[in-house]
PDB file of C-alpha atoms in Angstrom:
ATOM      1  CA  MET I   1     186.556 181.123 109.675  1.00 90.00           C
ATOM      2  CA  ALA I   2     183.527 182.147 110.816  1.00 95.00           C
ATOM      3  CA  GLU I   3     179.973 181.106 108.648  1.00 96.00           C
ATOM      4  CA  GLY I   4     176.822 182.757 108.167  1.00 97.00           C
ATOM      5  CA  ARG I   5     173.897 184.024 106.069  1.00 97.00           C
ATOM      6  CA  ILE I   6     174.188 187.203 104.211  1.00 97.00           C
ATOM      7  CA  ILE I   7     170.431 189.118 105.859  1.00 96.00           C
ATOM      8  CA  LYS I   8     170.744 192.301 103.825  1.00 94.00           C
ATOM      9  CA  ALA I   9     173.044 193.988 101.425  1.00 92.00           C
ATOM     10  CA  LEU I  10     173.525 198.335 101.080  1.00 89.00           C
ATOM     11  CA  SER I  11     175.910 199.845  99.317  1.00 85.00           C
ATOM     12  CA  GLY I  12     178.477 197.438  99.081  1.00 87.00           C
ATOM     13  CA  PHE I  13     178.932 195.970 102.369  1.00 92.00           C
ATOM     14  CA  TYR I  14     176.827 192.472 103.694  1.00 95.00           C
ATOM     15  CA  TYR I  15     175.664 192.467 106.448  1.00 96.00           C
ATOM     16  CA  VAL I  16     175.917 188.567 107.596  1.00 97.00           C
ATOM     17  CA  GLN I  17     174.030 186.842 110.696  1.00 96.00           C
ATOM     18  CA  THR I  18     175.845 183.885 112.664  1.00 96.00           C
ATOM     19  CA  GLU I  19     173.795 181.141 114.170  1.00 94.00           C
ATOM     20  CA  ASP I  20     174.389 182.913 117.294  1.00 94.00           C
ATOM     21  CA  GLN I  21     172.085 185.905 115.834  1.00 92.00           C
ATOM     22  CA  GLN I  22     175.851 188.364 115.615  1.00 95.00           C
ATOM     23  CA  ILE I  23     175.443 190.382 112.566  1.00 96.00           C
ATOM     24  CA  TYR I  24     178.800 191.578 111.565  1.00 97.00           C
ATOM     25  CA  GLN I  25     179.593 194.241 108.394  1.00 96.00           C
ATOM     26  CA  CYS I  26     181.398 192.478 105.921  1.00 95.00           C
ATOM     27  CA  ARG I  27     182.653 193.227 101.783  1.00 92.00           C
ATOM     28  CA  GLY I  28     183.100 190.997  99.409  1.00 90.00           C
ATOM     29  CA  ARG I  29     186.381 189.222  98.214  1.00 83.00           C
ATOM     30  CA  GLY I  30     187.757 190.903  94.676  1.00 75.00           C
ATOM     31  CA  VAL I  31     188.163 187.412  93.530  1.00 73.00           C
ATOM     32  CA  PHE I  32     184.448 187.274  93.193  1.00 81.00           C
ATOM     33  CA  ARG I  33     184.324 190.234  91.139  1.00 76.00           C
ATOM     34  CA  ASN I  34     186.847 188.929  88.790  1.00 79.00           C
ATOM     35  CA  GLN I  35     185.143 185.461  87.992  1.00 83.00           C
ATOM     36  CA  ASN I  36     181.674 187.797  87.759  1.00 81.00           C
ATOM     37  CA  ILE I  37     179.983 186.645  90.960  1.00 86.00           C
ATOM     38  CA  THR I  38     177.922 188.202  93.516  1.00 89.00           C
ATOM     39  CA  PRO I  39     177.154 187.290  96.444  1.00 93.00           C
ATOM     40  CA  LEU I  40     173.228 188.204  96.981  1.00 94.00           C
ATOM     41  CA  VAL I  41     171.197 188.439 100.107  1.00 95.00           C
ATOM     42  CA  GLY I  42     169.936 184.546 101.357  1.00 96.00           C
ATOM     43  CA  ASP I  43     173.552 183.279 100.457  1.00 97.00           C
ATOM     44  CA  PHE I  44     175.477 180.833 103.028  1.00 97.00           C
ATOM     45  CA  VAL I  45     178.836 182.590 103.487  1.00 96.00           C
ATOM     46  CA  SER I  46     182.172 181.674 104.922  1.00 95.00           C
ATOM     47  CA  PHE I  47     183.798 184.332 106.189  1.00 95.00           C
ATOM     48  CA  GLU I  48     186.465 186.447 108.167  1.00 94.00           C
ATOM     49  CA  TYR I  49     186.273 189.171 110.110  1.00 94.00           C
ATOM     50  CA  GLU I  50     188.904 191.682 112.457  1.00 91.00           C
ATOM     51  CA  ASP I  51     186.393 192.980 113.944  1.00 91.00           C
ATOM     52  CA  PRO I  52     182.218 193.299 113.900  1.00 90.00           C
ATOM     53  CA  SER I  53     182.017 195.718 111.271  1.00 91.00           C
ATOM     54  CA  GLU I  54     185.142 194.424 109.604  1.00 92.00           C
ATOM     55  CA  GLY I  55     184.761 191.534 107.692  1.00 94.00           C
ATOM     56  CA  TYR I  56     185.696 189.951 104.690  1.00 94.00           C
ATOM     57  CA  ILE I  57     183.474 187.403 102.749  1.00 95.00           C
ATOM     58  CA  MET I  58     185.520 184.441 101.306  1.00 93.00           C
ATOM     59  CA  GLU I  59     183.149 181.681 100.216  1.00 93.00           C
ATOM     60  CA  ILE I  60     179.801 181.902  98.785  1.00 94.00           C
ATOM     61  CA  LYS I  61     177.836 178.447  99.116  1.00 95.00           C
ATOM     62  CA  PRO I  62     176.148 176.179  96.666  1.00 95.00           C
ATOM     63  CA  ARG I  63     172.384 177.601  96.414  1.00 95.00           C
ATOM     64  CA  SER I  64     169.520 176.188  96.130  1.00 94.00           C
ATOM     65  CA  SER I  65     167.213 179.008  94.519  1.00 93.00           C
ATOM     66  CA  GLU I  66     168.235 181.606  93.019  1.00 91.00           C
ATOM     67  CA  LEU I  67     166.188 184.845  91.714  1.00 87.00           C
ATOM     68  CA  VAL I  68     167.563 187.862  89.164  1.00 80.00           C
ATOM     69  CA  ARG I  69     164.828 190.385  90.323  1.00 76.00           C
ATOM     70  CA  PRO I  70     164.838 190.927  93.175  1.00 80.00           C
ATOM     71  CA  PRO I  71     168.222 189.969  94.203  1.00 87.00           C
ATOM     72  CA  ILE I  72     168.120 187.140  96.643  1.00 92.00           C
ATOM     73  CA  SER I  73     168.938 183.239  96.980  1.00 95.00           C
ATOM     74  CA  ASN I  74     167.796 180.205  99.309  1.00 96.00           C
ATOM     75  CA  ILE I  75     164.584 181.243  98.832  1.00 94.00           C
ATOM     76  CA  THR I  76     162.160 177.778  99.935  1.00 95.00           C
ATOM     77  CA  GLN I  77     158.629 180.003  98.921  1.00 95.00           C
ATOM     78  CA  ALA I  78     157.328 182.799  97.363  1.00 93.00           C
ATOM     79  CA  ILE I  79     153.516 183.626  98.693  1.00 92.00           C
ATOM     80  CA  ILE I  80     152.137 184.921  96.034  1.00 92.00           C
ATOM     81  CA  VAL I  81     149.575 188.094  96.993  1.00 90.00           C
ATOM     82  CA  THR I  82     146.805 188.704  94.399  1.00 91.00           C
ATOM     83  CA  SER I  83     143.564 190.433  95.498  1.00 89.00           C
ATOM     84  CA  ALA I  84     140.132 189.527  94.743  1.00 92.00           C
ATOM     85  CA  LYS I  85     139.001 193.165  93.788  1.00 90.00           C
ATOM     86  CA  ALA I  86     140.494 196.619  93.527  1.00 87.00           C
ATOM     87  CA  PRO I  87     142.416 195.682  91.683  1.00 87.00           C
ATOM     88  CA  ASP I  88     140.120 193.072  90.329  1.00 89.00           C
ATOM     89  CA  PHE I  89     141.358 188.987  89.593  1.00 92.00           C
ATOM     90  CA  ASN I  90     143.324 188.535  87.571  1.00 93.00           C
ATOM     91  CA  GLN I  91     144.115 184.681  87.010  1.00 95.00           C
ATOM     92  CA  THR I  92     146.090 185.696  83.647  1.00 95.00           C
ATOM     93  CA  LEU I  93     149.028 187.272  85.743  1.00 93.00           C
ATOM     94  CA  LEU I  94     148.244 184.577  88.696  1.00 95.00           C
ATOM     95  CA  ASP I  95     149.777 182.376  86.465  1.00 97.00           C
ATOM     96  CA  ARG I  96     152.383 184.544  85.663  1.00 95.00           C
ATOM     97  CA  PHE I  97     153.998 185.244  88.407  1.00 93.00           C
ATOM     98  CA  LEU I  98     153.207 180.825  88.896  1.00 96.00           C
ATOM     99  CA  VAL I  99     155.184 180.370  85.813  1.00 96.00           C
ATOM    100  CA  LEU I 100     157.870 182.088  87.433  1.00 93.00           C
ATOM    101  CA  ILE I 101     158.150 181.009  91.014  1.00 93.00           C
ATOM    102  CA  GLU I 102     157.925 177.018  89.450  1.00 95.00           C
ATOM    103  CA  SER I 103     160.469 177.747  86.729  1.00 94.00           C
ATOM    104  CA  LYS I 104     162.838 178.653  89.823  1.00 92.00           C
ATOM    105  CA  GLY I 105     161.997 175.337  91.695  1.00 92.00           C
ATOM    106  CA  ILE I 106     160.272 177.197  94.045  1.00 94.00           C
ATOM    107  CA  LYS I 107     157.223 176.153  95.994  1.00 95.00           C
ATOM    108  CA  ALA I 108     154.355 178.882  94.994  1.00 96.00           C
ATOM    109  CA  VAL I 109     151.459 179.743  97.910  1.00 96.00           C
ATOM    110  CA  ILE I 110     149.074 181.707  97.010  1.00 96.00           C
ATOM    111  CA  PHE I 111     146.801 184.875  99.525  1.00 93.00           C
ATOM    112  CA  ILE I 112     143.709 185.979  97.307  1.00 93.00           C
ATOM    113  CA  SER I 113     143.070 189.409  99.845  1.00 89.00           C
ATOM    114  CA  LYS I 114     140.017 192.004 100.050  1.00 89.00           C
ATOM    115  CA  LEU I 115     137.656 189.573  99.424  1.00 90.00           C
ATOM    116  CA  ASP I 116     135.629 191.317 101.934  1.00 89.00           C
ATOM    117  CA  LEU I 117     135.018 193.858  98.848  1.00 92.00           C
ATOM    118  CA  LEU I 118     132.964 191.380  96.843  1.00 92.00           C
ATOM    119  CA  THR I 119     129.460 190.806  95.994  1.00 94.00           C
ATOM    120  CA  VAL I 120     127.882 186.704  97.131  1.00 94.00           C
ATOM    121  CA  ASP I 121     128.314 185.963  93.220  1.00 96.00           C
ATOM    122  CA  GLY I 122     131.542 187.205  92.746  1.00 94.00           C
ATOM    123  CA  LYS I 123     133.023 185.554  96.181  1.00 94.00           C
ATOM    124  CA  LYS I 124     131.431 182.328  94.898  1.00 96.00           C
ATOM    125  CA  LYS I 125     133.343 182.747  91.581  1.00 96.00           C
ATOM    126  CA  VAL I 126     136.605 183.726  93.656  1.00 96.00           C
ATOM    127  CA  LYS I 127     136.172 180.440  95.409  1.00 96.00           C
ATOM    128  CA  GLU I 128     135.710 178.317  91.902  1.00 96.00           C
ATOM    129  CA  TYR I 129     139.422 179.971  91.319  1.00 97.00           C
ATOM    130  CA  GLN I 130     140.424 179.132  94.933  1.00 97.00           C
ATOM    131  CA  ALA I 131     138.699 175.161  93.867  1.00 97.00           C
ATOM    132  CA  VAL I 132     141.311 174.832  90.714  1.00 97.00           C
ATOM    133  CA  TYR I 133     144.458 176.032  92.277  1.00 98.00           C
ATOM    134  CA  LYS I 134     143.881 173.709  95.057  1.00 97.00           C
ATOM    135  CA  GLU I 135     143.239 170.366  92.681  1.00 97.00           C
ATOM    136  CA  ILE I 136     146.717 171.760  91.203  1.00 97.00           C
ATOM    137  CA  GLY I 137     148.270 171.740  94.317  1.00 97.00           C
ATOM    138  CA  TYR I 138     149.038 174.984  95.296  1.00 98.00           C
ATOM    139  CA  GLU I 139     147.608 175.896  98.924  1.00 96.00           C
ATOM    140  CA  THR I 140     145.199 178.405  98.682  1.00 95.00           C
ATOM    141  CA  GLU I 141     144.110 181.194 101.421  1.00 92.00           C
ATOM    142  CA  LEU I 142     141.355 183.620 101.009  1.00 91.00           C
ATOM    143  CA  LEU I 143     141.957 186.534 103.087  1.00 88.00           C
ATOM    144  CA  SER I 144     139.650 189.279 104.187  1.00 84.00           C
ATOM    145  CA  THR I 145     140.486 192.845 105.903  1.00 71.00           C
ATOM    146  CA  GLU I 146     137.220 192.633 108.000  1.00 75.00           C
ATOM    147  CA  ASP I 147     138.160 188.901 109.758  1.00 74.00           C
ATOM    148  CA  ALA I 148     141.637 189.677 111.551  1.00 69.00           C
ATOM    149  CA  ASP I 149     141.670 185.842 112.228  1.00 74.00           C
ATOM    150  CA  SER I 150     142.107 185.425 108.508  1.00 68.00           C
ATOM    151  CA  PHE I 151     145.934 186.899 108.759  1.00 66.00           C
ATOM    152  CA  GLN I 152     146.657 185.359 111.465  1.00 71.00           C
ATOM    153  CA  LYS I 153     145.925 182.245 109.751  1.00 71.00           C
ATOM    154  CA  VAL I 154     148.739 182.906 107.606  1.00 79.00           C
ATOM    155  CA  SER I 155     151.659 183.215 109.801  1.00 83.00           C
ATOM    156  CA  HIS I 156     151.759 179.468 109.552  1.00 84.00           C
ATOM    157  CA  TYR I 157     153.188 179.795 106.946  1.00 91.00           C
ATOM    158  CA  ILE I 158     155.792 181.948 107.329  1.00 91.00           C
ATOM    159  CA  LYS I 159     157.340 179.870 110.309  1.00 89.00           C
ATOM    160  CA  ASP I 160     160.877 177.960 109.261  1.00 93.00           C
ATOM    161  CA  GLU I 161     160.073 179.238 105.819  1.00 94.00           C
ATOM    162  CA  VAL I 162     162.606 181.443 103.831  1.00 94.00           C
ATOM    163  CA  THR I 163     160.081 183.653 101.671  1.00 93.00           C
ATOM    164  CA  VAL I 164     159.772 186.502  99.062  1.00 90.00           C
ATOM    165  CA  ILE I 165     155.989 188.075  98.833  1.00 87.00           C
ATOM    166  CA  ALA I 166     155.177 189.068  95.409  1.00 85.00           C
ATOM    167  CA  GLY I 167     151.966 190.620  93.980  1.00 82.00           C
ATOM    168  CA  GLN I 168     150.953 193.533  91.835  1.00 78.00           C
ATOM    169  CA  SER I 169     150.657 196.520  93.191  1.00 73.00           C
ATOM    170  CA  GLY I 170     147.767 197.508  95.495  1.00 72.00           C
ATOM    171  CA  VAL I 171     147.123 193.722  96.481  1.00 73.00           C
ATOM    172  CA  GLY I 172     147.825 194.269 100.041  1.00 70.00           C
ATOM    173  CA  LYS I 173     151.142 192.563 100.564  1.00 71.00           C
ATOM    174  CA  SER I 174     152.633 195.429 102.481  1.00 71.00           C
ATOM    175  CA  SER I 175     149.050 195.310 104.674  1.00 74.00           C
ATOM    176  CA  ILE I 176     149.848 191.496 105.062  1.00 73.00           C
ATOM    177  CA  LEU I 177     153.164 192.178 106.301  1.00 73.00           C
ATOM    178  CA  ASN I 178     152.268 195.037 108.781  1.00 71.00           C
ATOM    179  CA  MET I 179     149.428 192.454 110.650  1.00 70.00           C
ATOM    180  CA  LEU I 180     151.592 190.388 110.418  1.00 70.00           C
ATOM    181  CA  ASP I 181     154.140 191.943 112.587  1.00 68.00           C
ATOM    182  CA  GLY I 182     152.626 195.641 113.477  1.00 61.00           C
ATOM    183  CA  THR I 183     157.012 196.773 114.641  1.00 62.00           C
ATOM    184  CA  LEU I 184     157.511 197.084 110.456  1.00 64.00           C
ATOM    185  CA  GLY I 185     155.510 199.902 110.168  1.00 60.00           C
ATOM    186  CA  LEU I 186     155.966 198.972 105.912  1.00 58.00           C
ATOM    187  CA  LYS I 187     154.498 202.248 103.524  1.00 53.00           C
ATOM    188  CA  THR I 188     150.732 200.491 102.191  1.00 48.00           C
ATOM    189  CA  GLY I 189     150.048 201.603  99.070  1.00 45.00           C
ATOM    190  CA  GLU I 190     152.165 203.389  97.830  1.00 43.00           C
ATOM    191  CA  ILE I 191     151.871 203.380  93.724  1.00 37.00           C
ATOM    192  CA  SER I 192     156.078 202.523  94.094  1.00 40.00           C
ATOM    193  CA  GLU I 193     155.611 199.039  94.564  1.00 42.00           C
ATOM    194  CA  SER I 194     153.678 197.948  91.418  1.00 40.00           C
ATOM    195  CA  LEU I 195     156.422 196.214  89.983  1.00 39.00           C
ATOM    196  CA  GLY I 196     159.865 197.627  91.064  1.00 39.00           C
ATOM    197  CA  ARG I 197     158.864 200.994  89.701  1.00 40.00           C
ATOM    198  CA  GLY I 198     159.418 204.043  91.176  1.00 39.00           C
ATOM    199  CA  LYS I 199     160.969 205.029  94.328  1.00 42.00           C
ATOM    200  CA  HIS I 200     161.839 201.392  95.399  1.00 41.00           C
ATOM    201  CA  THR I 201     163.491 200.891  92.768  1.00 41.00           C
ATOM    202  CA  THR I 202     167.316 201.359  94.911  1.00 42.00           C
ATOM    203  CA  ARG I 203     165.105 200.002  97.687  1.00 61.00           C
ATOM    204  CA  HIS I 204     167.980 197.428  99.367  1.00 73.00           C
ATOM    205  CA  VAL I 205     166.819 193.757  99.783  1.00 82.00           C
ATOM    206  CA  GLU I 206     166.798 192.458 103.584  1.00 89.00           C
ATOM    207  CA  LEU I 207     165.383 189.222 105.442  1.00 92.00           C
ATOM    208  CA  ILE I 208     163.173 190.528 108.087  1.00 89.00           C
ATOM    209  CA  ASP I 209     163.096 187.322 111.146  1.00 89.00           C
ATOM    210  CA  ILE I 210     158.598 186.982 111.664  1.00 86.00           C
ATOM    211  CA  HIS I 211     156.927 184.316 113.136  1.00 83.00           C
ATOM    212  CA  GLU I 212     160.254 181.855 113.286  1.00 87.00           C
ATOM    213  CA  GLY I 213     160.460 182.565 109.808  1.00 91.00           C
ATOM    214  CA  LEU I 214     162.435 184.870 107.576  1.00 93.00           C
ATOM    215  CA  VAL I 215     160.807 186.990 105.034  1.00 91.00           C
ATOM    216  CA  ALA I 216     162.178 189.396 102.183  1.00 87.00           C
ATOM    217  CA  ASP I 217     161.377 192.968 102.413  1.00 72.00           C
ATOM    218  CA  THR I 218     161.595 193.513  98.436  1.00 67.00           C
ATOM    219  CA  PRO I 219     159.352 194.827  95.905  1.00 62.00           C
ATOM    220  CA  GLY I 220     158.841 191.387  94.822  1.00 62.00           C
ATOM    221  CA  PHE I 221     158.490 190.822  90.440  1.00 66.00           C
ATOM    222  CA  SER I 222     160.498 194.090  88.609  1.00 61.00           C
ATOM    223  CA  SER I 223     160.385 192.226  85.878  1.00 68.00           C
ATOM    224  CA  LEU I 224     157.473 189.337  84.677  1.00 81.00           C
ATOM    225  CA  ASP I 225     158.648 188.438  81.238  1.00 84.00           C
ATOM    226  CA  PHE I 226     159.993 184.918  80.654  1.00 89.00           C
ATOM    227  CA  ASN I 227     163.568 185.249  78.731  1.00 88.00           C
ATOM    228  CA  GLU I 228     164.572 182.546  80.802  1.00 89.00           C
ATOM    229  CA  ILE I 229     161.852 179.959  80.070  1.00 94.00           C
ATOM    230  CA  GLU I 230     161.976 178.254  76.475  1.00 95.00           C
ATOM    231  CA  ALA I 231     158.749 177.163  74.660  1.00 95.00           C
ATOM    232  CA  GLU I 232     159.632 173.703  75.439  1.00 95.00           C
ATOM    233  CA  ASP I 233     160.138 174.200  79.134  1.00 96.00           C
ATOM    234  CA  LEU I 234     157.127 175.765  79.445  1.00 97.00           C
ATOM    235  CA  SER I 235     154.904 173.359  80.407  1.00 97.00           C
ATOM    236  CA  ALA I 236     156.612 171.697  83.249  1.00 96.00           C
ATOM    237  CA  CYS I 237     155.492 175.026  85.105  1.00 97.00           C
ATOM    238  CA  PHE I 238     151.982 173.585  85.304  1.00 98.00           C
ATOM    239  CA  PRO I 239     152.250 171.109  87.556  1.00 97.00           C
ATOM    240  CA  GLU I 240     148.812 169.661  86.002  1.00 97.00           C
ATOM    241  CA  PHE I 241     150.726 169.355  82.718  1.00 97.00           C
ATOM    242  CA  ARG I 242     153.974 168.296  84.183  1.00 95.00           C
ATOM    243  CA  ALA I 243     151.874 164.713  86.039  1.00 94.00           C
ATOM    244  CA  ARG I 244     150.856 163.657  82.370  1.00 95.00           C
ATOM    245  CA  MET I 245     152.996 165.183  79.453  1.00 93.00           C
ATOM    246  CA  GLN I 246     154.770 161.170  79.701  1.00 94.00           C
ATOM    247  CA  ASP I 247     151.023 160.394  77.850  1.00 96.00           C
ATOM    248  CA  CYS I 248     151.813 162.704  75.016  1.00 96.00           C
ATOM    249  CA  LYS I 249     152.080 160.243  71.889  1.00 94.00           C
ATOM    250  CA  PHE I 250     154.872 163.126  70.904  1.00 93.00           C
ATOM    251  CA  ARG I 251     157.832 163.948  72.661  1.00 89.00           C
ATOM    252  CA  GLY I 252     158.256 167.282  72.771  1.00 90.00           C
ATOM    253  CA  CYS I 253     154.829 168.066  72.609  1.00 95.00           C
ATOM    254  CA  LEU I 254     153.992 171.970  72.915  1.00 97.00           C
ATOM    255  CA  HIS I 255     150.561 170.846  72.939  1.00 97.00           C
ATOM    256  CA  ALA I 256     149.668 173.239  70.763  1.00 96.00           C
ATOM    257  CA  LYS I 257     148.765 171.756  67.476  1.00 92.00           C
ATOM    258  CA  GLU I 258     149.916 168.236  67.721  1.00 94.00           C
ATOM    259  CA  PRO I 259     147.955 165.454  67.869  1.00 95.00           C
ATOM    260  CA  LYS I 260     147.471 162.832  70.870  1.00 95.00           C
ATOM    261  CA  CYS I 261     148.146 165.202  73.275  1.00 97.00           C
ATOM    262  CA  ALA I 262     147.305 163.989  76.770  1.00 97.00           C
ATOM    263  CA  ILE I 263     147.005 167.531  77.918  1.00 97.00           C
ATOM    264  CA  LYS I 264     144.466 169.013  74.849  1.00 97.00           C
ATOM    265  CA  ALA I 265     142.683 165.669  76.067  1.00 97.00           C
ATOM    266  CA  ALA I 266     142.795 166.119  79.084  1.00 97.00           C
ATOM    267  CA  VAL I 267     141.688 169.699  79.007  1.00 97.00           C
ATOM    268  CA  ALA I 268     138.355 168.680  76.523  1.00 97.00           C
ATOM    269  CA  ASN I 269     137.452 166.503  79.553  1.00 96.00           C
ATOM    270  CA  GLY I 270     137.797 168.977  81.968  1.00 96.00           C
ATOM    271  CA  GLU I 271     140.701 167.805  83.999  1.00 97.00           C
ATOM    272  CA  ILE I 272     142.528 170.517  83.702  1.00 97.00           C
ATOM    273  CA  ALA I 273     140.704 173.927  83.958  1.00 97.00           C
ATOM    274  CA  SER I 274     140.261 175.833  80.213  1.00 97.00           C
ATOM    275  CA  PHE I 275     141.405 179.153  82.046  1.00 98.00           C
ATOM    276  CA  ARG I 276     145.025 177.265  82.388  1.00 98.00           C
ATOM    277  CA  TYR I 277     145.168 176.083  79.244  1.00 98.00           C
ATOM    278  CA  ASP I 278     144.411 179.373  77.570  1.00 98.00           C
ATOM    279  CA  ASN I 279     147.071 181.183  79.330  1.00 98.00           C
ATOM    280  CA  TYR I 280     149.382 178.708  78.886  1.00 98.00           C
ATOM    281  CA  LEU I 281     148.959 179.221  75.024  1.00 98.00           C
ATOM    282  CA  LYS I 282     148.882 182.851  75.713  1.00 97.00           C
ATOM    283  CA  PHE I 283     152.725 182.499  77.166  1.00 97.00           C
ATOM    284  CA  LEU I 284     153.568 179.981  75.097  1.00 97.00           C
ATOM    285  CA  GLU I 285     153.235 182.357  72.116  1.00 96.00           C
ATOM    286  CA  GLU I 286     154.796 185.507  73.840  1.00 95.00           C
ATOM    287  CA  ILE I 287     158.138 182.993  74.303  1.00 96.00           C
ATOM    288  CA  LYS I 288     157.581 182.197  70.423  1.00 94.00           C
ATOM    289  CA  MET I 289     157.607 185.659  69.442  1.00 92.00           C
ATOM    290  CA  ARG I 290     161.135 186.813  72.043  1.00 86.00           C
ATOM    291  CA  LYS I 291     163.467 188.207  70.365  1.00 75.00           C
ATOM    292  CA  PRO I 292     166.464 185.738  69.871  1.00 72.00           C
ATOM    293  CA  ARG I 293     169.096 186.405  72.138  1.00 64.00           C
ATOM    294  CA  TYR I 294     172.765 185.797  70.662  1.00 61.00           C
TER     295      TYR I 294
END
């Protein structure tokens, strides 16, 4: 029995890479189908093989993390790319990505691209947002296409990590990857990247070796809804709320209308950014309005 990690899934085949960098083409055992288990890119597996093009996955090891869209497991970090301009910086969309990543227990890093397109005032505003996110604990990098070094400095985030890169269409995800590794030749600026719509919907997910780390080449998140998050769990997806929740008077406080709420007090005295709290309330309302699942 051999062991390895699935680095690509395509047309019912799973490509498993072993520690010595050999790749084996495998199928999943029928028993997985019966148990409603689907092997995912990123899975650590045990497999048997007759030759490198004819193997069978026998066991899937426990996963440390799992994403549904894109279907991938054992991710150690998500780099969320958002642009300063074209499209304009959108902190609500950024917070939406952050909440989804936090709900999966995955570390998030923020890249704000296209800084060179901003005016002096615009740069000042984005740097204020950067300071807020850094204060919360998120590593936040400002990137400019004019500054080649800004793309090289991101390479240390990739090293020794298994990374998924997420962000809306046109923010520069492919440009960043192509700068890091010119051999990739990923198509840039395709509207089909939007949120998994268009040409990329049927594209396979693959882990690519870049800068001593693995990066998922995927359209990112094809869905940005909060279907898997309950109202009472939302505040734990905001690290600065999580640190203060135990100080609320009422257990199960949703930090909306309840009295003696530590979160609302922290917003009032400037310890929590008001835009973050406003986004929290917006997301909370969205979750409450969700149709019940049966």
